[in-house]
Amino acid sequence: MSQQTRPSPVADPADPADRALKARHRSMWALGDYPAVAREVIAGLGPVLVEATGVGPGDRVLDVAAGSGNVAVPAARTGARVVASDLTPELLEVGRRQAEAEGLVLDWEEADAEALPYAAAEFDVVLSCVGVMFAPHHHAAADELVRVCRPGGRIGLVSWTPEGFVGQLFATMKPYVAPPPAGVQSPPLWGREDHVTELLGDRVTDLRTERRTLEVDAFGDAAGFREFFKRCYGPTIAAYRGLADDPDRTAALDADLVDLARRSSTGPDGAMGWEYLLVTATRT
């Protein structure tokens, strides 16, 4: 795709500290089996975002922080021309194989959500499904979402809310992990209407936000949830690795995750409702 000179983002990708931070993020999301989370737990979110933004044949679509293509693949099924970009190449490779198995053609490109290697106004639709929310510097990431979307184009986001299950999962793990570097913002803030409104500002119109619930019944019970996330979800795996030499704190985190899942269960089979914020907007 074409590229052009553009202003430097707020987060400087040439800064050694930023490079080290992004390297840690890249490694964390490569841990475990995030594609299993995307496939077995949150697969329903991608089609929701594709439908909400009206993706269709001929649209040029960018999926930011695409992972293994939870949004990119459903978008490509509509006939859109799709680029799936992510910081972690291991996830992109899984997505590429899955798309090829369906006979779908997408571009899979390693890219930092805070410094996208694309021209201004290059895409008709810019999407991110529980992806860009994990970029450490929210304003830099939001600036990039807006920059690469053409005037009149659509921006669509799905983010976990602070009050919902995944937001509470991160709150539960917080006492067990090292504090983030200065300037790094909490991912579930993207699930707050006022935060997203402030991030996008007057650069968009027709901004719509809606809290929805993803029904999740993949685990059987609370312990099943904990074991699945210990095995598959990078942030949870990283939390446990940091406690490897502390069996008491490991046991405490074990108990806290089971307690969270039990409190969040809506039925005897461990089913839960995971709240998320759906955001759609038009680029001015």
PDB file of C-alpha atoms in Angstrom:
ATOM      1  CA  MET A   1       0.000   0.000   0.000  1.00  0.00           C
ATOM      2  CA  SER A   2       1.102   3.558  -0.558  1.00  0.00           C
ATOM      3  CA  GLN A   3       2.828   5.434   2.206  1.00  0.00           C
ATOM      4  CA  GLN A   4       3.442   9.112   2.796  1.00  0.00           C
ATOM      5  CA  THR A   5       5.118  11.403   5.269  1.00  0.00           C
ATOM      6  CA  ARG A   6       2.974  12.016   8.329  1.00  0.00           C
ATOM      7  CA  PRO A   7       3.298  13.692  11.718  1.00  0.00           C
ATOM      8  CA  SER A   8       5.032  11.678  14.409  1.00  0.00           C
ATOM      9  CA  PRO A   9       2.605  10.037  16.857  1.00  0.00           C
ATOM     10  CA  VAL A  10       2.572  10.997  20.526  1.00  0.00           C
ATOM     11  CA  ALA A  11       4.335   7.746  21.386  1.00  0.00           C
ATOM     12  CA  ASP A  12       7.744   7.778  19.700  1.00  0.00           C
ATOM     13  CA  PRO A  13       8.464   4.294  18.286  1.00  0.00           C
ATOM     14  CA  ALA A  14      12.152   5.220  18.036  1.00  0.00           C
ATOM     15  CA  ASP A  15      12.404   5.794  21.790  1.00  0.00           C
ATOM     16  CA  PRO A  16      14.265   2.884  23.462  1.00  0.00           C
ATOM     17  CA  ALA A  17      11.811   2.768  26.360  1.00  0.00           C
ATOM     18  CA  ASP A  18       8.860   2.602  23.972  1.00  0.00           C
ATOM     19  CA  ARG A  19      10.543  -0.115  21.919  1.00  0.00           C
ATOM     20  CA  ALA A  20      11.145  -2.147  25.073  1.00  0.00           C
ATOM     21  CA  LEU A  21       7.531  -1.679  26.173  1.00  0.00           C
ATOM     22  CA  LYS A  22       6.200  -2.799  22.796  1.00  0.00           C
ATOM     23  CA  ALA A  23       8.535  -5.788  22.810  1.00  0.00           C
ATOM     24  CA  ARG A  24       7.060  -6.874  26.139  1.00  0.00           C
ATOM     25  CA  HIS A  25       3.535  -6.458  24.775  1.00  0.00           C
ATOM     26  CA  ARG A  26       4.442  -8.441  21.666  1.00  0.00           C
ATOM     27  CA  SER A  27       5.873 -11.267  23.756  1.00  0.00           C
ATOM     28  CA  MET A  28       2.929 -11.293  26.165  1.00  0.00           C
ATOM     29  CA  TRP A  29       0.326 -11.712  23.433  1.00  0.00           C
ATOM     30  CA  ALA A  30       2.373 -14.509  21.875  1.00  0.00           C
ATOM     31  CA  LEU A  31       2.125 -16.513  25.088  1.00  0.00           C
ATOM     32  CA  GLY A  32      -0.356 -19.341  25.300  1.00  0.00           C
ATOM     33  CA  ASP A  33      -3.043 -19.604  22.636  1.00  0.00           C
ATOM     34  CA  TYR A  34      -4.909 -16.345  22.103  1.00  0.00           C
ATOM     35  CA  PRO A  35      -6.358 -17.654  18.832  1.00  0.00           C
ATOM     36  CA  ALA A  36      -8.235 -20.223  20.942  1.00  0.00           C
ATOM     37  CA  VAL A  37      -9.765 -17.349  22.927  1.00  0.00           C
ATOM     38  CA  ALA A  38     -10.752 -15.631  19.686  1.00  0.00           C
ATOM     39  CA  ARG A  39     -12.151 -18.823  18.202  1.00  0.00           C
ATOM     40  CA  GLU A  40     -13.844 -20.463  21.199  1.00  0.00           C
ATOM     41  CA  VAL A  41     -14.879 -17.548  23.409  1.00  0.00           C
ATOM     42  CA  ILE A  42     -15.254 -14.215  21.594  1.00  0.00           C
ATOM     43  CA  ALA A  43     -15.891 -15.240  17.984  1.00  0.00           C
ATOM     44  CA  GLY A  44     -19.286 -13.542  18.055  1.00  0.00           C
ATOM     45  CA  LEU A  45     -17.813 -10.070  18.486  1.00  0.00           C
ATOM     46  CA  GLY A  46     -16.269  -9.768  15.030  1.00  0.00           C
ATOM     47  CA  PRO A  47     -19.504 -10.174  13.047  1.00  0.00           C
ATOM     48  CA  VAL A  48     -21.210  -7.675  15.388  1.00  0.00           C
ATOM     49  CA  LEU A  49     -18.640  -5.019  14.505  1.00  0.00           C
ATOM     50  CA  VAL A  50     -18.738  -5.799  10.785  1.00  0.00           C
ATOM     51  CA  GLU A  51     -22.522  -5.453  10.746  1.00  0.00           C
ATOM     52  CA  ALA A  52     -22.531  -2.297  12.880  1.00  0.00           C
ATOM     53  CA  THR A  53     -20.174  -0.500  10.476  1.00  0.00           C
ATOM     54  CA  GLY A  54     -21.842  -1.743   7.307  1.00  0.00           C
ATOM     55  CA  VAL A  55     -18.731  -3.339   5.805  1.00  0.00           C
ATOM     56  CA  GLY A  56     -19.395  -4.571   2.298  1.00  0.00           C
ATOM     57  CA  PRO A  57     -17.930  -5.416  -1.108  1.00  0.00           C
ATOM     58  CA  GLY A  58     -15.226  -3.046  -2.270  1.00  0.00           C
ATOM     59  CA  ASP A  59     -14.631  -1.374   1.087  1.00  0.00           C
ATOM     60  CA  ARG A  60     -10.992  -0.874   2.016  1.00  0.00           C
ATOM     61  CA  VAL A  61     -10.864  -2.090   5.622  1.00  0.00           C
ATOM     62  CA  LEU A  62      -8.115  -1.932   8.240  1.00  0.00           C
ATOM     63  CA  ASP A  63      -8.348  -4.122  11.335  1.00  0.00           C
ATOM     64  CA  VAL A  64      -6.067  -2.586  13.977  1.00  0.00           C
ATOM     65  CA  ALA A  65      -4.597  -4.907  16.630  1.00  0.00           C
ATOM     66  CA  ALA A  66      -6.252  -7.693  14.683  1.00  0.00           C
ATOM     67  CA  GLY A  67      -4.812 -10.656  16.556  1.00  0.00           C
ATOM     68  CA  SER A  68      -5.728 -13.729  14.545  1.00  0.00           C
ATOM     69  CA  GLY A  69      -8.436 -11.903  12.613  1.00  0.00           C
ATOM     70  CA  ASN A  70     -11.551 -11.923  14.763  1.00  0.00           C
ATOM     71  CA  VAL A  71     -12.862  -8.944  12.750  1.00  0.00           C
ATOM     72  CA  ALA A  72     -10.663  -9.119   9.661  1.00  0.00           C
ATOM     73  CA  VAL A  73     -11.920 -12.526   8.558  1.00  0.00           C
ATOM     74  CA  PRO A  74     -15.653 -11.725   8.894  1.00  0.00           C
ATOM     75  CA  ALA A  75     -14.994  -8.457   7.051  1.00  0.00           C
ATOM     76  CA  ALA A  76     -13.281 -10.315   4.218  1.00  0.00           C
ATOM     77  CA  ARG A  77     -16.264 -12.657   3.925  1.00  0.00           C
ATOM     78  CA  THR A  78     -18.359  -9.658   2.827  1.00  0.00           C
ATOM     79  CA  GLY A  79     -16.112  -9.039  -0.166  1.00  0.00           C
ATOM     80  CA  ALA A  80     -14.220  -6.160   1.410  1.00  0.00           C
ATOM     81  CA  ARG A  81     -10.500  -5.650   0.792  1.00  0.00           C
ATOM     82  CA  VAL A  82      -8.988  -6.176   4.230  1.00  0.00           C
ATOM     83  CA  VAL A  83      -5.668  -5.487   5.913  1.00  0.00           C
ATOM     84  CA  ALA A  84      -5.186  -7.175   9.281  1.00  0.00           C
ATOM     85  CA  SER A  85      -2.450  -5.443  11.289  1.00  0.00           C
ATOM     86  CA  ASP A  86      -1.048  -6.448  14.649  1.00  0.00           C
ATOM     87  CA  LEU A  87       2.061  -6.037  16.794  1.00  0.00           C
ATOM     88  CA  THR A  88       2.415  -9.813  17.273  1.00  0.00           C
ATOM     89  CA  PRO A  89       3.352 -11.739  14.096  1.00  0.00           C
ATOM     90  CA  GLU A  90       2.607 -15.118  15.679  1.00  0.00           C
ATOM     91  CA  LEU A  91      -1.081 -14.196  15.874  1.00  0.00           C
ATOM     92  CA  LEU A  92      -1.140 -12.953  12.298  1.00  0.00           C
ATOM     93  CA  GLU A  93       0.301 -16.234  11.077  1.00  0.00           C
ATOM     94  CA  VAL A  94      -2.517 -18.201  12.713  1.00  0.00           C
ATOM     95  CA  GLY A  95      -5.062 -15.876  11.142  1.00  0.00           C
ATOM     96  CA  ARG A  96      -3.445 -16.197   7.737  1.00  0.00           C
ATOM     97  CA  ARG A  97      -3.716 -19.991   7.864  1.00  0.00           C
ATOM     98  CA  GLN A  98      -7.342 -19.863   8.988  1.00  0.00           C
ATOM     99  CA  ALA A  99      -8.268 -17.414   6.226  1.00  0.00           C
ATOM    100  CA  GLU A 100      -6.516 -19.478   3.571  1.00  0.00           C
ATOM    101  CA  ALA A 101      -8.450 -22.539   4.719  1.00  0.00           C
ATOM    102  CA  GLU A 102     -11.638 -20.599   3.902  1.00  0.00           C
ATOM    103  CA  GLY A 103     -10.295 -19.407   0.570  1.00  0.00           C
ATOM    104  CA  LEU A 104     -10.182 -15.791   1.755  1.00  0.00           C
ATOM    105  CA  VAL A 105      -7.512 -13.328   0.637  1.00  0.00           C
ATOM    106  CA  LEU A 106      -6.363 -10.732   3.184  1.00  0.00           C
ATOM    107  CA  ASP A 107      -3.165  -8.802   3.801  1.00  0.00           C
ATOM    108  CA  TRP A 108      -1.583  -9.668   7.157  1.00  0.00           C
ATOM    109  CA  GLU A 109       0.906  -7.019   8.257  1.00  0.00           C
ATOM    110  CA  GLU A 110       2.910  -6.469  11.432  1.00  0.00           C
ATOM    111  CA  ALA A 111       2.231  -2.942  12.692  1.00  0.00           C
ATOM    112  CA  ASP A 112       2.172  -0.876  15.874  1.00  0.00           C
ATOM    113  CA  ALA A 113      -1.299   0.575  16.558  1.00  0.00           C
ATOM    114  CA  GLU A 114       0.388   3.774  17.763  1.00  0.00           C
ATOM    115  CA  ALA A 115       2.454   4.212  14.580  1.00  0.00           C
ATOM    116  CA  LEU A 116       0.555   2.629  11.701  1.00  0.00           C
ATOM    117  CA  PRO A 117       2.555   2.338   8.451  1.00  0.00           C
ATOM    118  CA  TYR A 118      -0.312   3.578   6.275  1.00  0.00           C
ATOM    119  CA  ALA A 119      -1.121   6.807   4.498  1.00  0.00           C
ATOM    120  CA  ALA A 120      -3.634   9.305   5.811  1.00  0.00           C
ATOM    121  CA  ALA A 121      -7.205   8.601   4.669  1.00  0.00           C
ATOM    122  CA  GLU A 122      -6.186   5.253   3.145  1.00  0.00           C
ATOM    123  CA  PHE A 123      -9.157   3.216   4.395  1.00  0.00           C
ATOM    124  CA  ASP A 124     -12.932   3.393   4.128  1.00  0.00           C
ATOM    125  CA  VAL A 125     -13.442   1.524   7.396  1.00  0.00           C
ATOM    126  CA  VAL A 126     -11.119   1.239  10.410  1.00  0.00           C
ATOM    127  CA  LEU A 127     -12.008  -1.406  12.977  1.00  0.00           C
ATOM    128  CA  SER A 128     -10.662  -2.868  16.193  1.00  0.00           C
ATOM    129  CA  CYS A 129     -12.217  -5.587  18.327  1.00  0.00           C
ATOM    130  CA  VAL A 130     -10.839  -5.769  21.892  1.00  0.00           C
ATOM    131  CA  GLY A 131      -7.500  -4.951  20.300  1.00  0.00           C
ATOM    132  CA  VAL A 132      -6.516  -1.285  20.158  1.00  0.00           C
ATOM    133  CA  MET A 133      -7.700  -0.940  23.760  1.00  0.00           C
ATOM    134  CA  PHE A 134      -4.482  -2.714  24.785  1.00  0.00           C
ATOM    135  CA  ALA A 135      -2.184  -0.179  23.106  1.00  0.00           C
ATOM    136  CA  PRO A 136      -0.459   1.530  26.045  1.00  0.00           C
ATOM    137  CA  HIS A 137      -0.928   5.169  24.973  1.00  0.00           C
ATOM    138  CA  HIS A 138      -4.580   5.790  24.212  1.00  0.00           C
ATOM    139  CA  HIS A 139      -4.324   9.189  22.545  1.00  0.00           C
ATOM    140  CA  ALA A 140      -1.589   8.005  20.192  1.00  0.00           C
ATOM    141  CA  ALA A 141      -3.664   4.979  19.196  1.00  0.00           C
ATOM    142  CA  ALA A 142      -6.843   7.037  18.723  1.00  0.00           C
ATOM    143  CA  ASP A 143      -4.941   9.555  16.598  1.00  0.00           C
ATOM    144  CA  GLU A 144      -3.851   6.747  14.304  1.00  0.00           C
ATOM    145  CA  LEU A 145      -7.352   5.269  13.995  1.00  0.00           C
ATOM    146  CA  VAL A 146      -8.623   8.655  12.841  1.00  0.00           C
ATOM    147  CA  ARG A 147      -5.645   9.511  10.632  1.00  0.00           C
ATOM    148  CA  VAL A 148      -5.848   6.453   8.388  1.00  0.00           C
ATOM    149  CA  CYS A 149      -9.647   6.699   7.930  1.00  0.00           C
ATOM    150  CA  ARG A 150     -10.840   8.754   4.967  1.00  0.00           C
ATOM    151  CA  PRO A 151     -13.264  11.656   5.476  1.00  0.00           C
ATOM    152  CA  GLY A 152     -16.742  10.139   5.532  1.00  0.00           C
ATOM    153  CA  GLY A 153     -15.298   6.745   6.396  1.00  0.00           C
ATOM    154  CA  ARG A 154     -16.400   4.655   9.355  1.00  0.00           C
ATOM    155  CA  ILE A 155     -14.630   3.796  12.586  1.00  0.00           C
ATOM    156  CA  GLY A 156     -15.863   0.879  14.675  1.00  0.00           C
ATOM    157  CA  LEU A 157     -14.594  -0.382  18.027  1.00  0.00           C
ATOM    158  CA  VAL A 158     -15.470  -3.075  20.528  1.00  0.00           C
ATOM    159  CA  SER A 159     -13.860  -2.727  23.961  1.00  0.00           C
ATOM    160  CA  TRP A 160     -14.361  -4.443  27.303  1.00  0.00           C
ATOM    161  CA  THR A 161     -15.907  -2.163  29.933  1.00  0.00           C
ATOM    162  CA  PRO A 162     -14.268  -1.556  33.328  1.00  0.00           C
ATOM    163  CA  GLU A 163     -17.382  -2.810  35.098  1.00  0.00           C
ATOM    164  CA  GLY A 164     -17.782  -5.931  32.943  1.00  0.00           C
ATOM    165  CA  PHE A 165     -16.200  -9.322  33.460  1.00  0.00           C
ATOM    166  CA  VAL A 166     -12.948  -8.722  31.580  1.00  0.00           C
ATOM    167  CA  GLY A 167     -12.520  -5.301  33.166  1.00  0.00           C
ATOM    168  CA  GLN A 168     -12.928  -6.971  36.533  1.00  0.00           C
ATOM    169  CA  LEU A 169     -10.482  -9.696  35.493  1.00  0.00           C
ATOM    170  CA  PHE A 170      -7.784  -7.059  35.010  1.00  0.00           C
ATOM    171  CA  ALA A 171      -8.723  -5.428  38.311  1.00  0.00           C
ATOM    172  CA  THR A 172      -8.388  -8.835  39.992  1.00  0.00           C
ATOM    173  CA  MET A 173      -4.948  -9.454  38.485  1.00  0.00           C
ATOM    174  CA  LYS A 174      -3.669  -5.936  39.170  1.00  0.00           C
ATOM    175  CA  PRO A 175      -2.341  -6.611  42.726  1.00  0.00           C
ATOM    176  CA  TYR A 176      -0.339  -9.564  41.393  1.00  0.00           C
ATOM    177  CA  VAL A 177       1.559  -7.808  38.598  1.00  0.00           C
ATOM    178  CA  ALA A 178       4.150  -5.058  38.461  1.00  0.00           C
ATOM    179  CA  PRO A 179       2.738  -1.558  37.968  1.00  0.00           C
ATOM    180  CA  PRO A 180       2.830  -0.313  34.370  1.00  0.00           C
ATOM    181  CA  PRO A 181       5.356   2.312  33.283  1.00  0.00           C
ATOM    182  CA  ALA A 182       4.422   5.969  33.674  1.00  0.00           C
ATOM    183  CA  GLY A 183       2.016   7.140  31.004  1.00  0.00           C
ATOM    184  CA  VAL A 184       0.539   3.716  30.256  1.00  0.00           C
ATOM    185  CA  GLN A 185      -3.258   3.792  30.521  1.00  0.00           C
ATOM    186  CA  SER A 186      -5.624   1.048  31.636  1.00  0.00           C
ATOM    187  CA  PRO A 187      -7.102  -0.909  28.683  1.00  0.00           C
ATOM    188  CA  PRO A 188     -10.732  -1.018  29.937  1.00  0.00           C
ATOM    189  CA  LEU A 189     -10.891   2.781  29.862  1.00  0.00           C
ATOM    190  CA  TRP A 190     -11.746   2.291  26.164  1.00  0.00           C
ATOM    191  CA  GLY A 191     -14.979   0.750  27.453  1.00  0.00           C
ATOM    192  CA  ARG A 192     -16.094   4.068  28.978  1.00  0.00           C
ATOM    193  CA  GLU A 193     -18.234   6.306  26.817  1.00  0.00           C
ATOM    194  CA  ASP A 194     -16.690   9.533  28.080  1.00  0.00           C
ATOM    195  CA  HIS A 195     -13.149   8.282  27.489  1.00  0.00           C
ATOM    196  CA  VAL A 196     -13.780   7.269  23.868  1.00  0.00           C
ATOM    197  CA  THR A 197     -15.671  10.495  23.207  1.00  0.00           C
ATOM    198  CA  GLU A 198     -12.714  12.492  24.494  1.00  0.00           C
ATOM    199  CA  LEU A 199     -10.199  10.417  22.504  1.00  0.00           C
ATOM    200  CA  LEU A 200     -11.979  10.848  19.167  1.00  0.00           C
ATOM    201  CA  GLY A 201     -13.170  14.403  19.810  1.00  0.00           C
ATOM    202  CA  ASP A 202     -14.501  16.578  17.025  1.00  0.00           C
ATOM    203  CA  ARG A 203     -12.647  14.555  14.408  1.00  0.00           C
ATOM    204  CA  VAL A 204     -15.711  12.298  14.122  1.00  0.00           C
ATOM    205  CA  THR A 205     -19.443  12.790  13.787  1.00  0.00           C
ATOM    206  CA  ASP A 206     -22.417  10.523  14.415  1.00  0.00           C
ATOM    207  CA  LEU A 207     -20.613   8.956  17.375  1.00  0.00           C
ATOM    208  CA  ARG A 208     -22.738   6.174  18.811  1.00  0.00           C
ATOM    209  CA  THR A 209     -22.018   4.046  21.857  1.00  0.00           C
ATOM    210  CA  GLU A 210     -23.925   1.041  23.104  1.00  0.00           C
ATOM    211  CA  ARG A 211     -23.194  -1.337  25.944  1.00  0.00           C
ATOM    212  CA  ARG A 212     -23.879  -4.942  24.993  1.00  0.00           C
ATOM    213  CA  THR A 213     -23.257  -8.339  26.537  1.00  0.00           C
ATOM    214  CA  LEU A 214     -21.442 -11.299  25.032  1.00  0.00           C
ATOM    215  CA  GLU A 215     -22.861 -14.560  26.326  1.00  0.00           C
ATOM    216  CA  VAL A 216     -20.003 -16.918  27.198  1.00  0.00           C
ATOM    217  CA  ASP A 217     -20.513 -20.598  28.037  1.00  0.00           C
ATOM    218  CA  ALA A 218     -17.179 -22.081  26.982  1.00  0.00           C
ATOM    219  CA  PHE A 219     -15.769 -23.129  30.358  1.00  0.00           C
ATOM    220  CA  GLY A 220     -18.219 -25.378  32.224  1.00  0.00           C
ATOM    221  CA  ASP A 221     -17.469 -23.880  35.621  1.00  0.00           C
ATOM    222  CA  ALA A 222     -15.351 -21.284  37.403  1.00  0.00           C
ATOM    223  CA  ALA A 223     -12.299 -23.527  37.677  1.00  0.00           C
ATOM    224  CA  GLY A 224     -12.602 -24.290  33.974  1.00  0.00           C
ATOM    225  CA  PHE A 225     -12.424 -20.573  33.212  1.00  0.00           C
ATOM    226  CA  ARG A 226      -9.311 -20.156  35.344  1.00  0.00           C
ATOM    227  CA  GLU A 227      -7.500 -23.090  33.759  1.00  0.00           C
ATOM    228  CA  PHE A 228      -8.403 -21.984  30.229  1.00  0.00           C
ATOM    229  CA  PHE A 229      -7.092 -18.465  30.837  1.00  0.00           C
ATOM    230  CA  LYS A 230      -3.961 -19.762  32.591  1.00  0.00           C
ATOM    231  CA  ARG A 231      -3.278 -21.821  29.489  1.00  0.00           C
ATOM    232  CA  CYS A 232      -4.378 -19.487  26.680  1.00  0.00           C
ATOM    233  CA  TYR A 233      -4.581 -15.800  27.643  1.00  0.00           C
ATOM    234  CA  GLY A 234      -1.298 -13.903  27.496  1.00  0.00           C
ATOM    235  CA  PRO A 235      -1.912 -11.354  30.296  1.00  0.00           C
ATOM    236  CA  THR A 236      -2.999 -14.106  32.690  1.00  0.00           C
ATOM    237  CA  ILE A 237      -0.055 -16.309  31.767  1.00  0.00           C
ATOM    238  CA  ALA A 238       2.306 -13.376  32.313  1.00  0.00           C
ATOM    239  CA  ALA A 239       0.778 -12.702  35.743  1.00  0.00           C
ATOM    240  CA  TYR A 240       1.382 -16.282  36.833  1.00  0.00           C
ATOM    241  CA  ARG A 241       4.929 -16.299  35.467  1.00  0.00           C
ATOM    242  CA  GLY A 242       5.672 -13.288  37.644  1.00  0.00           C
ATOM    243  CA  LEU A 243       4.558 -15.326  40.677  1.00  0.00           C
ATOM    244  CA  ALA A 244       6.504 -18.460  39.799  1.00  0.00           C
ATOM    245  CA  ASP A 245       8.673 -18.226  42.930  1.00  0.00           C
ATOM    246  CA  ASP A 246       5.800 -17.386  45.279  1.00  0.00           C
ATOM    247  CA  PRO A 247       3.432 -20.336  45.789  1.00  0.00           C
ATOM    248  CA  ASP A 248       1.304 -18.477  48.333  1.00  0.00           C
ATOM    249  CA  ARG A 249       0.537 -15.605  45.957  1.00  0.00           C
ATOM    250  CA  THR A 250      -0.001 -18.072  43.130  1.00  0.00           C
ATOM    251  CA  ALA A 251      -2.589 -19.866  45.240  1.00  0.00           C
ATOM    252  CA  ALA A 252      -4.186 -16.544  46.138  1.00  0.00           C
ATOM    253  CA  LEU A 253      -4.526 -15.589  42.475  1.00  0.00           C
ATOM    254  CA  ASP A 254      -5.958 -19.029  41.747  1.00  0.00           C
ATOM    255  CA  ALA A 255      -8.610 -18.452  44.385  1.00  0.00           C
ATOM    256  CA  ASP A 256      -9.366 -14.888  43.299  1.00  0.00           C
ATOM    257  CA  LEU A 257      -9.938 -15.889  39.661  1.00  0.00           C
ATOM    258  CA  VAL A 258     -12.283 -18.701  40.645  1.00  0.00           C
ATOM    259  CA  ASP A 259     -14.149 -16.348  42.968  1.00  0.00           C
ATOM    260  CA  LEU A 260     -14.511 -13.773  40.181  1.00  0.00           C
ATOM    261  CA  ALA A 261     -15.897 -16.366  37.775  1.00  0.00           C
ATOM    262  CA  ARG A 262     -18.307 -17.742  40.374  1.00  0.00           C
ATOM    263  CA  ARG A 263     -19.630 -14.284  41.208  1.00  0.00           C
ATOM    264  CA  SER A 264     -20.078 -13.573  37.510  1.00  0.00           C
ATOM    265  CA  SER A 265     -21.835 -16.824  36.616  1.00  0.00           C
ATOM    266  CA  THR A 266     -25.418 -16.560  35.440  1.00  0.00           C
ATOM    267  CA  GLY A 267     -26.200 -20.280  35.436  1.00  0.00           C
ATOM    268  CA  PRO A 268     -25.166 -23.663  36.854  1.00  0.00           C
ATOM    269  CA  ASP A 269     -23.008 -24.434  33.787  1.00  0.00           C
ATOM    270  CA  GLY A 270     -20.704 -21.478  34.484  1.00  0.00           C
ATOM    271  CA  ALA A 271     -22.237 -19.294  31.766  1.00  0.00           C
ATOM    272  CA  MET A 272     -21.390 -15.614  32.038  1.00  0.00           C
ATOM    273  CA  GLY A 273     -22.251 -12.326  30.375  1.00  0.00           C
ATOM    274  CA  TRP A 274     -19.226 -10.243  29.390  1.00  0.00           C
ATOM    275  CA  GLU A 275     -20.101  -6.568  28.925  1.00  0.00           C
ATOM    276  CA  TYR A 276     -18.515  -4.592  26.096  1.00  0.00           C
ATOM    277  CA  LEU A 277     -18.898  -1.156  24.540  1.00  0.00           C
ATOM    278  CA  LEU A 278     -19.732  -0.964  20.843  1.00  0.00           C
ATOM    279  CA  VAL A 279     -18.619   2.330  19.280  1.00  0.00           C
ATOM    280  CA  THR A 280     -19.317   3.538  15.755  1.00  0.00           C
ATOM    281  CA  ALA A 281     -18.462   6.919  14.266  1.00  0.00           C
ATOM    282  CA  THR A 282     -17.973   8.724  10.972  1.00  0.00           C
ATOM    283  CA  ARG A 283     -14.731  10.523  10.168  1.00  0.00           C
ATOM    284  CA  THR A 284     -15.322  14.242   9.624  1.00  0.00           C
TER     285      THR A 284
END
